[in-house]
PDB file of C-alpha atoms in Angstrom:
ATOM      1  CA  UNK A 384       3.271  16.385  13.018  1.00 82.00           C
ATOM      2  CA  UNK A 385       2.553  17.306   9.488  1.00 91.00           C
ATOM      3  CA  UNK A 386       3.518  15.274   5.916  1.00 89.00           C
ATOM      4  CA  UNK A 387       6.875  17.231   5.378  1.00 91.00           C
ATOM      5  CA  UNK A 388       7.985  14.720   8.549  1.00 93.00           C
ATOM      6  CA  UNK A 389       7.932  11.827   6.381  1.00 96.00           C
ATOM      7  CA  UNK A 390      10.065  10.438   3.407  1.00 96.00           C
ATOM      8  CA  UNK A 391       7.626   8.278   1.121  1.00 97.00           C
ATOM      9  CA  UNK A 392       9.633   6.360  -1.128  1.00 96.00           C
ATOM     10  CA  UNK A 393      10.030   2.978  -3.515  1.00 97.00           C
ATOM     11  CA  UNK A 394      11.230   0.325  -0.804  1.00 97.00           C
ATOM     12  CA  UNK A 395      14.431  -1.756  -1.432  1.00 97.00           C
ATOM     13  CA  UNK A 396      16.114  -4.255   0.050  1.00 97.00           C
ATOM     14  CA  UNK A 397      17.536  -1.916   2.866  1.00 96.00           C
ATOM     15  CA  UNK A 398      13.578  -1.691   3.856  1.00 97.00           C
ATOM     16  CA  UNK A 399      13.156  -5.520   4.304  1.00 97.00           C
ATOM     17  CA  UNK A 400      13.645  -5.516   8.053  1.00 97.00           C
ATOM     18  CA  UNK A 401      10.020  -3.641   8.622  1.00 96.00           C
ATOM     19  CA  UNK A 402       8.374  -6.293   6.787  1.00 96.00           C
ATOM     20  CA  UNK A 403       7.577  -8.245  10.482  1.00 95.00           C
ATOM     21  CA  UNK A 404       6.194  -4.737  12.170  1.00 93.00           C
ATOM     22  CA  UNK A 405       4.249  -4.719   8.876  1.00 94.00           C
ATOM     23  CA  UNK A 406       2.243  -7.781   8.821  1.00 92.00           C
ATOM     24  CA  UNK A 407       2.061  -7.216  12.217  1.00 91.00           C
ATOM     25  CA  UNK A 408       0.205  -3.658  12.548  1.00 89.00           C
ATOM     26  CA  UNK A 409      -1.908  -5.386   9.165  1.00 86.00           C
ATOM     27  CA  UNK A 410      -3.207  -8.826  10.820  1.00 82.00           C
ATOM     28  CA  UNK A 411      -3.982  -5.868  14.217  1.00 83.00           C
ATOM     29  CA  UNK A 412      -5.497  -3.835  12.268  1.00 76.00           C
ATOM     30  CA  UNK A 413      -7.781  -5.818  10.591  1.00 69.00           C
ATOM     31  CA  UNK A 414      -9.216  -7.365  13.807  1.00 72.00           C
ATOM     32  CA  UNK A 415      -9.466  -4.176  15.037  1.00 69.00           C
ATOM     33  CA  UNK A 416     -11.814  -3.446  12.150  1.00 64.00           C
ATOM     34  CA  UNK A 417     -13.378  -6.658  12.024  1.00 60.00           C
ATOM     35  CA  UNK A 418     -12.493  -7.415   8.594  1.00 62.00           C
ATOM     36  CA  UNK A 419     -11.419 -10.726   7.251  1.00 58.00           C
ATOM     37  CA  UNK A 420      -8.067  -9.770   4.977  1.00 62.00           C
ATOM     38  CA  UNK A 421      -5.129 -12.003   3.830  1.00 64.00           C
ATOM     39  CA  UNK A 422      -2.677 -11.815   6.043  1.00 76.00           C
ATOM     40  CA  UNK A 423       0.704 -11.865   4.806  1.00 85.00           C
ATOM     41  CA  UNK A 424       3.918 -13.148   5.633  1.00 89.00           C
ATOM     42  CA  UNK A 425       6.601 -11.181   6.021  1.00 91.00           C
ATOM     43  CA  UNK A 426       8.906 -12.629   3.061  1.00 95.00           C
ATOM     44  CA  UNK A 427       5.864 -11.823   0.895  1.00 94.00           C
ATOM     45  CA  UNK A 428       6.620  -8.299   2.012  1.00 94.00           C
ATOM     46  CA  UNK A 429       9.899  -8.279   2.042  1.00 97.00           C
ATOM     47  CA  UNK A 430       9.739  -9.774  -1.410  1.00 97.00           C
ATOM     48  CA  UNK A 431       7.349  -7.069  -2.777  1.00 96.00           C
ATOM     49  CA  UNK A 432      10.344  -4.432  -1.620  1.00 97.00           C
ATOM     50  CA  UNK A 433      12.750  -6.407  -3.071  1.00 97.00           C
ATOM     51  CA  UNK A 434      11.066  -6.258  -6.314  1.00 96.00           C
ATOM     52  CA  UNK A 435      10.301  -2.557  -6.265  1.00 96.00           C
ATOM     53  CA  UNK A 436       6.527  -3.061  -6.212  1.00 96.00           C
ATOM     54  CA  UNK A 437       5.866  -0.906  -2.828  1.00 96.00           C
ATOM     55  CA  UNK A 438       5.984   2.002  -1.462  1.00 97.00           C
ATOM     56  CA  UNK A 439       7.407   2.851   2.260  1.00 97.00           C
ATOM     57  CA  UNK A 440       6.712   5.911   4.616  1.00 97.00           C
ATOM     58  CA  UNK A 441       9.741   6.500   7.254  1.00 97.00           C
ATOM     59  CA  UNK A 442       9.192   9.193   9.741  1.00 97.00           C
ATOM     60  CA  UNK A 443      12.292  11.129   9.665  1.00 95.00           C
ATOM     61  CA  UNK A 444      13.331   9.583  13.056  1.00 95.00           C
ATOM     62  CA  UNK A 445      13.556   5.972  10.799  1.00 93.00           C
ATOM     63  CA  UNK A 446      10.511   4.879  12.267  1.00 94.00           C
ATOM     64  CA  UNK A 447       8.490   3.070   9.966  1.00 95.00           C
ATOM     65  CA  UNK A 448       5.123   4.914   9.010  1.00 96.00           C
ATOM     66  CA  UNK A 449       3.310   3.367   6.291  1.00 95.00           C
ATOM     67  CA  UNK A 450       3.206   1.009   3.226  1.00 95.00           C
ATOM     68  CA  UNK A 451       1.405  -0.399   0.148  1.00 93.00           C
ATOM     69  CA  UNK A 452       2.373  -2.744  -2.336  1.00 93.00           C
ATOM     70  CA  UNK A 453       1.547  -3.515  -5.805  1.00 93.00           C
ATOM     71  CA  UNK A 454       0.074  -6.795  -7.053  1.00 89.00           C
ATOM     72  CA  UNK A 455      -0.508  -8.107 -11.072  1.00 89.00           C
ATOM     73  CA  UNK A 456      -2.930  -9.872 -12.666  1.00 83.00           C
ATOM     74  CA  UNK A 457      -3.116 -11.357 -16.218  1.00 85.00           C
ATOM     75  CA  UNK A 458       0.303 -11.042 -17.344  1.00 85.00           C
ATOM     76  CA  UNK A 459       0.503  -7.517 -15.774  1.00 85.00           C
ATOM     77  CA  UNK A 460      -2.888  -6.053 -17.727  1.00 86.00           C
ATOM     78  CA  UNK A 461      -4.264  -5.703 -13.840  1.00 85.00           C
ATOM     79  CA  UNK A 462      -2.452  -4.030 -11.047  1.00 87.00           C
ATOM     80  CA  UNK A 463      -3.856  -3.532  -7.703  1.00 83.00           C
ATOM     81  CA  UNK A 464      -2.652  -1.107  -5.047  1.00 84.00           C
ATOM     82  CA  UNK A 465      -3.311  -3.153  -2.105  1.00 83.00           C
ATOM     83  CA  UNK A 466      -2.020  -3.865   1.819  1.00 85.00           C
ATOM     84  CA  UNK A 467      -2.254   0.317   2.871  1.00 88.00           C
ATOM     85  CA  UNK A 468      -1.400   0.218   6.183  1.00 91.00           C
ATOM     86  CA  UNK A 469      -0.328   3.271   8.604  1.00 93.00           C
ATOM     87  CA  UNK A 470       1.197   2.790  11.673  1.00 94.00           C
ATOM     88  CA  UNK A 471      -1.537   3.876  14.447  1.00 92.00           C
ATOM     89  CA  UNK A 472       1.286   6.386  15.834  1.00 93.00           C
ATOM     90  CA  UNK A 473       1.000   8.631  12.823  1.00 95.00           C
ATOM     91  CA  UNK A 474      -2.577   8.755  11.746  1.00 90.00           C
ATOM     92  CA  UNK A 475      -4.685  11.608  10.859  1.00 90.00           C
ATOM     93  CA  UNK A 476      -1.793  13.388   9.286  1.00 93.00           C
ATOM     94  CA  UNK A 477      -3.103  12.416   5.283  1.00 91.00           C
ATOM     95  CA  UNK A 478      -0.186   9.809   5.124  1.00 94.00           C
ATOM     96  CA  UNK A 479      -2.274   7.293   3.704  1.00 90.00           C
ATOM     97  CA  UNK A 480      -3.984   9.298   0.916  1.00 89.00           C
ATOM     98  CA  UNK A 481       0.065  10.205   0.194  1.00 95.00           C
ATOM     99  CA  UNK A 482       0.960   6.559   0.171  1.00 94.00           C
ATOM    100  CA  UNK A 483      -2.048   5.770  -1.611  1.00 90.00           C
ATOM    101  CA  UNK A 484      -0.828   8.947  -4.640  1.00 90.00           C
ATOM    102  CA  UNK A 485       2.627   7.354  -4.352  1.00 94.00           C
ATOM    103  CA  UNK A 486       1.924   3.506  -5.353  1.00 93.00           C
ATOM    104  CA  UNK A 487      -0.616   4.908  -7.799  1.00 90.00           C
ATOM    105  CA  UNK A 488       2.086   6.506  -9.187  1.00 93.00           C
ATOM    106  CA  UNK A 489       4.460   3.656  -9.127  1.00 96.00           C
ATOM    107  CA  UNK A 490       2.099   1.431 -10.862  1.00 92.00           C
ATOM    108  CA  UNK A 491       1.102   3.774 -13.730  1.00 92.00           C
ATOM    109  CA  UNK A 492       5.653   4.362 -14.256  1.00 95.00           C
ATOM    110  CA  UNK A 493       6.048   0.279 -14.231  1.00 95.00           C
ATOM    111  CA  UNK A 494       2.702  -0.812 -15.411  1.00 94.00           C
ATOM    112  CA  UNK A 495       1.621   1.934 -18.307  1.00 94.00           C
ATOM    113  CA  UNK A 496      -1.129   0.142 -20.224  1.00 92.00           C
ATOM    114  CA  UNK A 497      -2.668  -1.610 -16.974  1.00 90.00           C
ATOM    115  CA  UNK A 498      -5.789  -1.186 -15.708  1.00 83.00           C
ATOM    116  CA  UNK A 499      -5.308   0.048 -12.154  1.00 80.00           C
ATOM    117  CA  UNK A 500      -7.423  -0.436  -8.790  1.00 73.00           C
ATOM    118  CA  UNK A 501      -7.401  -0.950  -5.057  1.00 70.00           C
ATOM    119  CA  UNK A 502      -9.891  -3.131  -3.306  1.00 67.00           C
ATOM    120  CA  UNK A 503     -10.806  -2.049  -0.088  1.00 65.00           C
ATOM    121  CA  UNK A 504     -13.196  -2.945   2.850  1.00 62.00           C
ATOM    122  CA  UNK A 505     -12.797   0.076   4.732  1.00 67.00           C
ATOM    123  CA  UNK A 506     -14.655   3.513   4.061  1.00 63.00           C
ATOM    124  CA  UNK A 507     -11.656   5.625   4.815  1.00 68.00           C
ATOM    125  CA  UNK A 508     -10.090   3.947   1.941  1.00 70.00           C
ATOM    126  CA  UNK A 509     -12.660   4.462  -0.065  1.00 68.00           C
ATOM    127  CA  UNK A 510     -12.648   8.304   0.488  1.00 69.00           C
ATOM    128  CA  UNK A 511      -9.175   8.207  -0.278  1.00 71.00           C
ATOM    129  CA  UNK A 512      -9.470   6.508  -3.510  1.00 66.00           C
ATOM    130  CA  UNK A 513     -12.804   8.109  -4.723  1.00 68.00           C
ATOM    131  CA  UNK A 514     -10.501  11.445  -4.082  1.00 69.00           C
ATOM    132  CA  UNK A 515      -7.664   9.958  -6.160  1.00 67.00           C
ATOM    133  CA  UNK A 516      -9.753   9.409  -9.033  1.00 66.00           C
ATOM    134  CA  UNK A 517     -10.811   5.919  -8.310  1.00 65.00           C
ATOM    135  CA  UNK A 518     -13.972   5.308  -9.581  1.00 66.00           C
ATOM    136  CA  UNK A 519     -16.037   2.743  -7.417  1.00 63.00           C
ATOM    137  CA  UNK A 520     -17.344  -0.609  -9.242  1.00 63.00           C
ATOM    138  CA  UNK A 521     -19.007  -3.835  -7.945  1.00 62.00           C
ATOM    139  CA  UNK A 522     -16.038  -6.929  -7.668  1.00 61.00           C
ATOM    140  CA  UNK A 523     -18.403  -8.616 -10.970  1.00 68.00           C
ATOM    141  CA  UNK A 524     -16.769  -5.326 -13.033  1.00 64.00           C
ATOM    142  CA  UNK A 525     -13.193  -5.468 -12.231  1.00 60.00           C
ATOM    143  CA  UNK A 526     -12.504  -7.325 -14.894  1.00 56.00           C
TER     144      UNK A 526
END
């Protein structure tokens, strides 16, 4: 399996029925780490797709793959890249650092003058960010 198997793409309405298997494989993974996240329902997801603030990775069977979604602060002067998730079936293929290149991306075209980050708990992410250009601060400096 290799990246070329996957479409990453701005989600839409015609995306809203993965939003359950979302929150789903989030709230899992999460207790698989041992980290305390928000979960989320899946009309908040659904809702991020509807308003074009996420990113979706089918595999090119239509199997869902992976999302993130895109959440403003301070009348839209902060965007975060939050809620990665891959789906456990197609890890280890760089989908997430994809994904991760993909909402960036997204939130620099709607957001230009924001200040952009992603808050993470897990070191993976970290490495994925930190190779995207992130640069890592304490939670006092975000804003």
């Amino acid at each position: 399996m290799q990246l070329s198997d996957f479409d990453i793409i701005v989600a839409s309405e015609k995306h809203v029925s993965y939003s359950e298997q979302i929150v789903e494989e989030m709230a899992e993974s999460a207790k698989a780490r041992g980290t305390g996240i928000a979960k989320r329902s899946p009309d908040y997801v659904a809702n991020k797709m509807r308003e074009g603030k996420s990113v979706i990775a089918l595999h090119k069977d239509g199997t869902w793959a992976g999302f993130c979604y895109i959440e403003t602060w301070s009348h839209e002067k902060f965007v975060a890249n939050s809620g990665l998730i891959v789906n456990p079936e197609f890890r280890k293929v760089g989908l997430a650092k994809a994904i991760k290149q993909e909402i960036f991306n997204l939130s620099r075209t709607k957001y230009p003058d924001a200040k952009i980050f992603g808050l993470t708990t897990g070191l993976a992410v970290m490495k994925i960010n930190s190779d995207l250009g992130y640069e890592p601060v304490t939670y006092s400096e975000l804003t």
